[in-house]
PDB file of C-alpha atoms and ligand atoms in Angstrom:
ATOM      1  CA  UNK A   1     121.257  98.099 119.403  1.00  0.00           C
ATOM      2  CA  UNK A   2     119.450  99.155 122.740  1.00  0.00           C
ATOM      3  CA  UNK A   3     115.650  98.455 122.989  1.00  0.00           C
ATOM      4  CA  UNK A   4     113.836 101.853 122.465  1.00  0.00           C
ATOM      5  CA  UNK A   5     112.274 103.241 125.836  1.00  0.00           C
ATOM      6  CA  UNK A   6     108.945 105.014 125.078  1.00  0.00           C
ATOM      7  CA  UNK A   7     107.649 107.692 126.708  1.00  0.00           C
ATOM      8  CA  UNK A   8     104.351 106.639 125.875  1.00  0.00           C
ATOM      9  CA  UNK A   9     103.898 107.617 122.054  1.00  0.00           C
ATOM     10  CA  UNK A  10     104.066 106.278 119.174  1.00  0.00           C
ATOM     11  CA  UNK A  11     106.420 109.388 118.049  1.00  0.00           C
ATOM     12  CA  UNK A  12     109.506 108.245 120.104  1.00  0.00           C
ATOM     13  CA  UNK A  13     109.699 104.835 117.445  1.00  0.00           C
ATOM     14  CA  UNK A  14     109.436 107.041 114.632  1.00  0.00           C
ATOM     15  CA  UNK A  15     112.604 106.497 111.761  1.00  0.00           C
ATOM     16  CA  UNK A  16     114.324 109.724 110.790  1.00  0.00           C
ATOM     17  CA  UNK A  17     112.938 109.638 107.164  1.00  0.00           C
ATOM     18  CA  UNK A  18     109.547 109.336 107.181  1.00  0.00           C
ATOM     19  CA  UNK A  19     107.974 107.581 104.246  1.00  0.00           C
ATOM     20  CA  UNK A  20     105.277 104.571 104.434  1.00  0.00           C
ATOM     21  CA  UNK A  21     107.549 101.657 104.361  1.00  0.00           C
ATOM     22  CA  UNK A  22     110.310 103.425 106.928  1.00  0.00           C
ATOM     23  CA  UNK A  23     106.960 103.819 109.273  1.00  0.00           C
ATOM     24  CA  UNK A  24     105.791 100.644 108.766  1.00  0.00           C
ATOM     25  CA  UNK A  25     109.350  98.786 109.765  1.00  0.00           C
ATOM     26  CA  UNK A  26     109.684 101.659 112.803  1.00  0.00           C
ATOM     27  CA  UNK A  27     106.168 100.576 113.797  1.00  0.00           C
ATOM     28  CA  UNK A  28     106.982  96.579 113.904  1.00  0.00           C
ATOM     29  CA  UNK A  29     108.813  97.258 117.215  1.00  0.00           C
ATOM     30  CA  UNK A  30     106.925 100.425 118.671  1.00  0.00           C
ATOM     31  CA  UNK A  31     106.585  99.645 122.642  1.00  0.00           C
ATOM     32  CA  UNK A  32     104.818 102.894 123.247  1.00  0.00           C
ATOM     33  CA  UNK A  33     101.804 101.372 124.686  1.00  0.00           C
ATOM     34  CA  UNK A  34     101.143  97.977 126.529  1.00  0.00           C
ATOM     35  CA  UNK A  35      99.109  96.253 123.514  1.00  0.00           C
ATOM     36  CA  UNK A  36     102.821  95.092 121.778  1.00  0.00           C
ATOM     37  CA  UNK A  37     102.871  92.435 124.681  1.00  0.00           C
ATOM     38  CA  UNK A  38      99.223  91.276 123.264  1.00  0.00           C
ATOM     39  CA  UNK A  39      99.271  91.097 119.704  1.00  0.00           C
ATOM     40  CA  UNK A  40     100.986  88.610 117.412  1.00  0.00           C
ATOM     41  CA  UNK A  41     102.579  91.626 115.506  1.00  0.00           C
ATOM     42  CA  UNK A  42     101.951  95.577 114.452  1.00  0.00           C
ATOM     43  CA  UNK A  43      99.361  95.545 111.642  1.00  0.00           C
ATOM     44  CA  UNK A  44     100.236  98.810 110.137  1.00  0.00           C
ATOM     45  CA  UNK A  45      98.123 100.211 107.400  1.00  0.00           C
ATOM     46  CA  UNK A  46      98.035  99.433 103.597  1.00  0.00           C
ATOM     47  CA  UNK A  47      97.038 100.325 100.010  1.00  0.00           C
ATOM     48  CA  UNK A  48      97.625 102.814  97.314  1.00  0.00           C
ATOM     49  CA  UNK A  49     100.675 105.171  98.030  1.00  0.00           C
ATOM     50  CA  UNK A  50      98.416 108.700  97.097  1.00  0.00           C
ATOM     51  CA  UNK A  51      94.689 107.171  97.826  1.00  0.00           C
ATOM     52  CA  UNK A  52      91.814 109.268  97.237  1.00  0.00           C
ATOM     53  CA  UNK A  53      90.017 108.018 100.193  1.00  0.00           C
ATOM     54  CA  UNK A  54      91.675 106.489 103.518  1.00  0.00           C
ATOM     55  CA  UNK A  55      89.783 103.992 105.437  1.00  0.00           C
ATOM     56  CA  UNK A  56      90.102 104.037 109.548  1.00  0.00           C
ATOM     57  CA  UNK A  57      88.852 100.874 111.508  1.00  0.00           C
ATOM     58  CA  UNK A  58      89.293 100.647 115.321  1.00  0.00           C
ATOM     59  CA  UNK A  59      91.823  97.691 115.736  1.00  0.00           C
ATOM     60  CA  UNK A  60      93.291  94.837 113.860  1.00  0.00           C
ATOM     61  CA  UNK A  61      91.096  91.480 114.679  1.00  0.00           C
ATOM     62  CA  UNK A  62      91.960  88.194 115.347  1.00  0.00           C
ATOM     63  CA  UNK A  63      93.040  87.109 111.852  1.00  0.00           C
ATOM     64  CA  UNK A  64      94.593  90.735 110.967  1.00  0.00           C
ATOM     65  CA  UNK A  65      97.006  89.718 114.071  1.00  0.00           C
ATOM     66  CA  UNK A  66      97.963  86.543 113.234  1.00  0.00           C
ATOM     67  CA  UNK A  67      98.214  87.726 109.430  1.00  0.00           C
ATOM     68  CA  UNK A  68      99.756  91.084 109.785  1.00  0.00           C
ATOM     69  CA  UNK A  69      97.412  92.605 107.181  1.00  0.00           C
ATOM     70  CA  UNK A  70      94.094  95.173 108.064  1.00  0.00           C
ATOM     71  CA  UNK A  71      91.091  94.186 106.959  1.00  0.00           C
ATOM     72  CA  UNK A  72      91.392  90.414 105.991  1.00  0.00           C
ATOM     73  CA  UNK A  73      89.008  88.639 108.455  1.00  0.00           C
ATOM     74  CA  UNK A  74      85.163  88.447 108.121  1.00  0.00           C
ATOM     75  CA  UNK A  75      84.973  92.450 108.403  1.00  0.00           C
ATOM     76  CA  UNK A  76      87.292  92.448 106.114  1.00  0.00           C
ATOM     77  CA  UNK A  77      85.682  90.229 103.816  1.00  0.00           C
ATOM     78  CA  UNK A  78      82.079  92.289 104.151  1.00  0.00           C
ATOM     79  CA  UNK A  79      84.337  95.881 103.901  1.00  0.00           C
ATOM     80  CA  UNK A  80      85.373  94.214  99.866  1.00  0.00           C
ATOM     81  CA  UNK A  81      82.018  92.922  99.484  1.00  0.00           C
ATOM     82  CA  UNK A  82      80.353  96.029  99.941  1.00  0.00           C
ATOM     83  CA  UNK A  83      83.081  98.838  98.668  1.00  0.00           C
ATOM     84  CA  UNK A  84      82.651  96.564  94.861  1.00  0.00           C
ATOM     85  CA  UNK A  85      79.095  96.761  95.299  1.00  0.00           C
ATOM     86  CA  UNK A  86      79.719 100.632  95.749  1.00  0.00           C
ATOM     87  CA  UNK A  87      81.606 100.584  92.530  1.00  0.00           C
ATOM     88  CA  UNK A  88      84.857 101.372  94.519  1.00  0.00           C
ATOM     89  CA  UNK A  89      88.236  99.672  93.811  1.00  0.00           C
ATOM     90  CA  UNK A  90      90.016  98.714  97.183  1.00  0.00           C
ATOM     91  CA  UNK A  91      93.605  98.264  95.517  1.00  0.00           C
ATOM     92  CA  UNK A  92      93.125 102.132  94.759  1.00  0.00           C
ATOM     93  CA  UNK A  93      92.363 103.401  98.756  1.00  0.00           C
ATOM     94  CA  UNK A  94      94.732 102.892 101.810  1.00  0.00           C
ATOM     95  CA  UNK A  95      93.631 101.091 104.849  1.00  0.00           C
ATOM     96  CA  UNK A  96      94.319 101.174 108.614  1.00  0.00           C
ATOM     97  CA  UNK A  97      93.394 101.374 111.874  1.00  0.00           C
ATOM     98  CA  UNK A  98      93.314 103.857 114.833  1.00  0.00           C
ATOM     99  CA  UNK A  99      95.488 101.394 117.107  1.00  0.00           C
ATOM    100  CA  UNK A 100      97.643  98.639 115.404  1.00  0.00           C
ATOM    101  CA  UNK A 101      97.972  95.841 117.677  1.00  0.00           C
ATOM    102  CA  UNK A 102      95.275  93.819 118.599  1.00  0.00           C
ATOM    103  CA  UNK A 103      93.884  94.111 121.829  1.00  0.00           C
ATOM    104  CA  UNK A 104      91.659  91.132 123.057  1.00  0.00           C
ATOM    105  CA  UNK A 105      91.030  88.993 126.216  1.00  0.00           C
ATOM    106  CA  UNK A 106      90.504  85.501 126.291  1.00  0.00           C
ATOM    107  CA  UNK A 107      86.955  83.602 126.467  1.00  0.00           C
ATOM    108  CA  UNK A 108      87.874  79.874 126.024  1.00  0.00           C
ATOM    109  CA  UNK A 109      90.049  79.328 123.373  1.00  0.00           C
ATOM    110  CA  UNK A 110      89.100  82.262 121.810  1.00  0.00           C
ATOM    111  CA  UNK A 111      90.828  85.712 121.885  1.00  0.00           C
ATOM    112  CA  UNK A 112      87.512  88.323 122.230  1.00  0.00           C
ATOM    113  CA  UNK A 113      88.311  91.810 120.786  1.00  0.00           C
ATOM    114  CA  UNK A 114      88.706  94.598 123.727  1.00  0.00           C
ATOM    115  CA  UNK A 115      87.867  98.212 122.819  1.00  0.00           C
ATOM    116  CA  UNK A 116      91.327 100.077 123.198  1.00  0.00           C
ATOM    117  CA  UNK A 117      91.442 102.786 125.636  1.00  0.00           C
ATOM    118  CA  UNK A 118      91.776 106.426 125.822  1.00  0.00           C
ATOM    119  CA  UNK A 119      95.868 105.837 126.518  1.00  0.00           C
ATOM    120  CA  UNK A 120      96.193 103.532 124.031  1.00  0.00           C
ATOM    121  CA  UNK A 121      94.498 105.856 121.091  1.00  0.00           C
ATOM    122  CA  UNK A 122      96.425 108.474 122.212  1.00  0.00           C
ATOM    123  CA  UNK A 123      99.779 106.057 122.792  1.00  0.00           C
ATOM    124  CA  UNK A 124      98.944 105.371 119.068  1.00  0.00           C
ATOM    125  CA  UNK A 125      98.032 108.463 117.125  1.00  0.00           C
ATOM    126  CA  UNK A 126     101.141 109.578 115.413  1.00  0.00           C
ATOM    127  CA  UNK A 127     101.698 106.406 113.124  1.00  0.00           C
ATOM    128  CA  UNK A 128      97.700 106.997 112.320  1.00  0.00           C
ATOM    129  CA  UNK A 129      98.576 111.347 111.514  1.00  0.00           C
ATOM    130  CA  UNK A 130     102.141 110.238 109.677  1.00  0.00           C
ATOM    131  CA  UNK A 131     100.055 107.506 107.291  1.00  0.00           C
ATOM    132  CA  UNK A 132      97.347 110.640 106.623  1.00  0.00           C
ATOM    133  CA  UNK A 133     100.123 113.147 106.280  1.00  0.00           C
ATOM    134  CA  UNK A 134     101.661 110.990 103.622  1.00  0.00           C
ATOM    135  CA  UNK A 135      98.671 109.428 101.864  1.00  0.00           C
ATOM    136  CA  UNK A 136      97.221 112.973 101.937  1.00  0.00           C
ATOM    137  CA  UNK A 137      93.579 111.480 101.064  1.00  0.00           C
ATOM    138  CA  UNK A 138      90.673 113.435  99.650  1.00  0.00           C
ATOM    139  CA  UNK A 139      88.479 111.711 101.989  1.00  0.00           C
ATOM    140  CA  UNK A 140      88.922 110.042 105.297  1.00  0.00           C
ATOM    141  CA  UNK A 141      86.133 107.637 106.024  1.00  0.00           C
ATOM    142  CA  UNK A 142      85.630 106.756 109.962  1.00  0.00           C
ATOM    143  CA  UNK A 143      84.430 103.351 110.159  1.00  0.00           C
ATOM    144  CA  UNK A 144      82.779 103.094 113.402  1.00  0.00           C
ATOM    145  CA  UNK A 145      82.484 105.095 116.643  1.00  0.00           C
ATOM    146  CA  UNK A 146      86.201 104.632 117.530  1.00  0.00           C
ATOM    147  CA  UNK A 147      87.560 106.113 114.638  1.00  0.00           C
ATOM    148  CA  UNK A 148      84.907 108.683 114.067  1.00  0.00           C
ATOM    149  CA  UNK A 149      85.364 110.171 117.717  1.00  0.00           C
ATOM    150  CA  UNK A 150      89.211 109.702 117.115  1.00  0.00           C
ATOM    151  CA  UNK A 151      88.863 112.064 114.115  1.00  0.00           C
ATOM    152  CA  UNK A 152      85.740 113.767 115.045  1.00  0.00           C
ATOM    153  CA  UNK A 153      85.602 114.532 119.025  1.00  0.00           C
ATOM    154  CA  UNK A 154      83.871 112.660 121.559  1.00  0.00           C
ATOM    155  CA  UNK A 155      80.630 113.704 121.058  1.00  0.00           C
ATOM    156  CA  UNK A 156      80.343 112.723 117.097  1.00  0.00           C
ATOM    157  CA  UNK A 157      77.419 110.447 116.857  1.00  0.00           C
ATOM    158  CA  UNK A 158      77.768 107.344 114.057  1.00  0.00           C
ATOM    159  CA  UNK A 159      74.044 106.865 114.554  1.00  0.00           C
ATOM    160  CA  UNK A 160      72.975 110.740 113.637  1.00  0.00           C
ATOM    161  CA  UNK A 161      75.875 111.810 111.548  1.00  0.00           C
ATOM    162  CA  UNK A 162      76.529 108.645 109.619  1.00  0.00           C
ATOM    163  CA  UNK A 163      77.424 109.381 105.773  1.00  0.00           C
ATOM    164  CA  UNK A 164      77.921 113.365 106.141  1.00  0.00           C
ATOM    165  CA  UNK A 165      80.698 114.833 104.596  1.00  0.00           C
ATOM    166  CA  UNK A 166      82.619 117.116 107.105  1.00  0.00           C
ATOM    167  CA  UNK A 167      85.455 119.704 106.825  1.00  0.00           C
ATOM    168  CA  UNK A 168      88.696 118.898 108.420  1.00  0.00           C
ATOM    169  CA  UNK A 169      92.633 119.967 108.425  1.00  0.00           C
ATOM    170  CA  UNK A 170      93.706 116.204 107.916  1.00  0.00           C
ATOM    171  CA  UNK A 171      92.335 115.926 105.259  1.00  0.00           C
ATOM    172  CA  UNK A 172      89.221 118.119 102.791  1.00  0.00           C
ATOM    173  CA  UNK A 173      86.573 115.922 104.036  1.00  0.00           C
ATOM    174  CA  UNK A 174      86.111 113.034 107.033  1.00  0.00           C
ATOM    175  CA  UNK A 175      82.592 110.805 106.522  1.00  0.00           C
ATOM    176  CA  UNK A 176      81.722 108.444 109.597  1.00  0.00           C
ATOM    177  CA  UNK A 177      79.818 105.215 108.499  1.00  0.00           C
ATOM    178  CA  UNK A 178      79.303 101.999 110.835  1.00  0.00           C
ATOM    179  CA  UNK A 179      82.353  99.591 111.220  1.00  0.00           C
ATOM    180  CA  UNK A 180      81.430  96.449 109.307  1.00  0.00           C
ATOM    181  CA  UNK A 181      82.260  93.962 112.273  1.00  0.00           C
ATOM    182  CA  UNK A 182      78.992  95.908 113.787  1.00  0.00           C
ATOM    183  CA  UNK A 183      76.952  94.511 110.783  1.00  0.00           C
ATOM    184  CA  UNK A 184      78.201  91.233 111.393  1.00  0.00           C
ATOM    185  CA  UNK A 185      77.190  91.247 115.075  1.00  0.00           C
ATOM    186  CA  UNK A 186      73.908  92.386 113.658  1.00  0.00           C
ATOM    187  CA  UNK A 187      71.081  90.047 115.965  1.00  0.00           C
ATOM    188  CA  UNK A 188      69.145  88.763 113.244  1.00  0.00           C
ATOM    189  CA  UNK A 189      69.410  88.220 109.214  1.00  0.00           C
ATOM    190  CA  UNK A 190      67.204  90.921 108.596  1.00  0.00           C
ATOM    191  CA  UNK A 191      68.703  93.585 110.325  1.00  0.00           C
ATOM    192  CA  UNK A 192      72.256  92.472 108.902  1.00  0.00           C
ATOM    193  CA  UNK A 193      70.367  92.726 105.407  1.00  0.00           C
ATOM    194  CA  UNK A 194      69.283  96.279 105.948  1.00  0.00           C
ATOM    195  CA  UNK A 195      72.802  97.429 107.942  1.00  0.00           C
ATOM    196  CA  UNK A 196      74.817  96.031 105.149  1.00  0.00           C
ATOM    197  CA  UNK A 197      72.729  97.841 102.575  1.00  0.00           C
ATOM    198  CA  UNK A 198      72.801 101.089 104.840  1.00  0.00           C
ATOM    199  CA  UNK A 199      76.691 101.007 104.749  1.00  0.00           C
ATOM    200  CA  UNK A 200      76.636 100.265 100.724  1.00  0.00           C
ATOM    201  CA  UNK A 201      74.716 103.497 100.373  1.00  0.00           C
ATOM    202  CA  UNK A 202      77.320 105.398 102.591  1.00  0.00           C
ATOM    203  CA  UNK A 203      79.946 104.182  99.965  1.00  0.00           C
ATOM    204  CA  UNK A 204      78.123 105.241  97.567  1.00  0.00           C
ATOM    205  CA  UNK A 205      77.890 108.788  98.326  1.00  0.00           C
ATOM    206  CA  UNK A 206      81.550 108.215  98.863  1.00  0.00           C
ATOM    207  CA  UNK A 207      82.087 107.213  95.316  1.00  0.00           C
ATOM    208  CA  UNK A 208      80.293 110.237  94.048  1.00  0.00           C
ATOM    209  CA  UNK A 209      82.347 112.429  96.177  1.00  0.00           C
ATOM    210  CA  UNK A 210      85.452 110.452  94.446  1.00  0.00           C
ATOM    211  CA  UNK A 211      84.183 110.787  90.998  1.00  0.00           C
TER     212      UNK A 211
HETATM  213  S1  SF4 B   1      99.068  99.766 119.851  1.00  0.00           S
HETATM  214 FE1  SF4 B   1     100.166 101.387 118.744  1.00  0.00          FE
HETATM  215  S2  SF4 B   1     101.199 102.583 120.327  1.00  0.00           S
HETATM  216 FE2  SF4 B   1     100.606 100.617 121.259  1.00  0.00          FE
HETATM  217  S3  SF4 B   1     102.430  99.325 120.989  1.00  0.00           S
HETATM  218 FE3  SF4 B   1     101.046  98.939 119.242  1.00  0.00          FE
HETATM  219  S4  SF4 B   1     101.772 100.283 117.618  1.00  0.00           S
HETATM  220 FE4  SF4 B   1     102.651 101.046 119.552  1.00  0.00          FE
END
């Protein structure tokens, strides 16, 4: 079969039938932006089928790429930590990301995350509105200032608006929280301390919300 041309969204490598797994095996070869070239592989989103609540991250990382799966590296690790200590149960929420291949630039041996670009959000937004439209969450939570101005506009603030529950069509309510690779980067023990509890006590609103 011909290689798909792309027009420069994600809709043009959509399947005719749209269900989560159809996506998900469209999205492996989706060529509407220049980030396939990049990444190891599409990390498309995952979880529960009907979730309550829908997380949104900003890209996959380094291990998500080379594992295919959101939310599995150190973030990842901190997201579980903190969503149990909010009495939340990931295998019951759906996961993703705004853009689903990694974009990164090298430093050494390393591969350094890159903040995607306006283009590449855009490029990108219909497998993100196809996973909402079909999870049809109660609540969308933002996690960090990508996502939230994704969702939200460009002038949503994480730092004033964190943890507020707003009114939207994709979905009854969108909350914005901090993404937890930001605790990690936090410059000090303390001040990861304090940001990881800060982000505990946005789940936990959550959970009421889910109760
Ligand atoms: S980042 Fe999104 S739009 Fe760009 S190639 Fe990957 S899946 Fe397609």
């Amino acid at each position: 079969m011909p290689r798909k041309k792309s027009s420069g969204s994600a809709a043009d490598f959509f399947p005719e039938k749209l269900s989560l797994p159809s996506l998900r095996a469209a999205a492996a070869d989706c060529k509407a932006c220049d980030l396939w070239k990049r990444g190891t592989q599409t990390v498309f989103g995952e979880g529960r089928r009907r979730a309550v609540v829908l997380f949104i991250g900003e890209q996959p990382g380094n291990e998500e790429d080379l594992s295919g799966k959101p939310f599995v590296g150190p973030a990842g690790r901190l997201f579980d930590d903190a969503l149990a200590q909010a009495g939340i149960d990931r295998s019951q929420t759906y996961v993703t990301n705004v853009v689903k291949h990694f974009k990164w630039e090298p430093r050494g041996k390393r591969r350094i995350h890159k903040k995607p670009n306006g283009q590449e959000i855009s490029a990108c937004r219909p497998w993100l509105e196809a996973e909402i439209a079909l999870v049809k969450p109660k609540v969308i939570v933002a996690l960090g200032a990508t996502a939230a101005q994704t969702l939200l506009g460009p002038k949503f603030r994480v730092t004033k608006q964190r943890g507020e529950f707003i009114e939207s069509t994709l979905a009854p309510y969108i909350m914005a929280t901090v993404h937890p690779s930001s605790i990690l980067r936090a410059p000090d023990d303390e001040t990861r301390r304090l940001e990881h509890r800060r982000f505990v006590e946005d789940l936990k609103k959550l959970a009421r919300v889910l109760q």
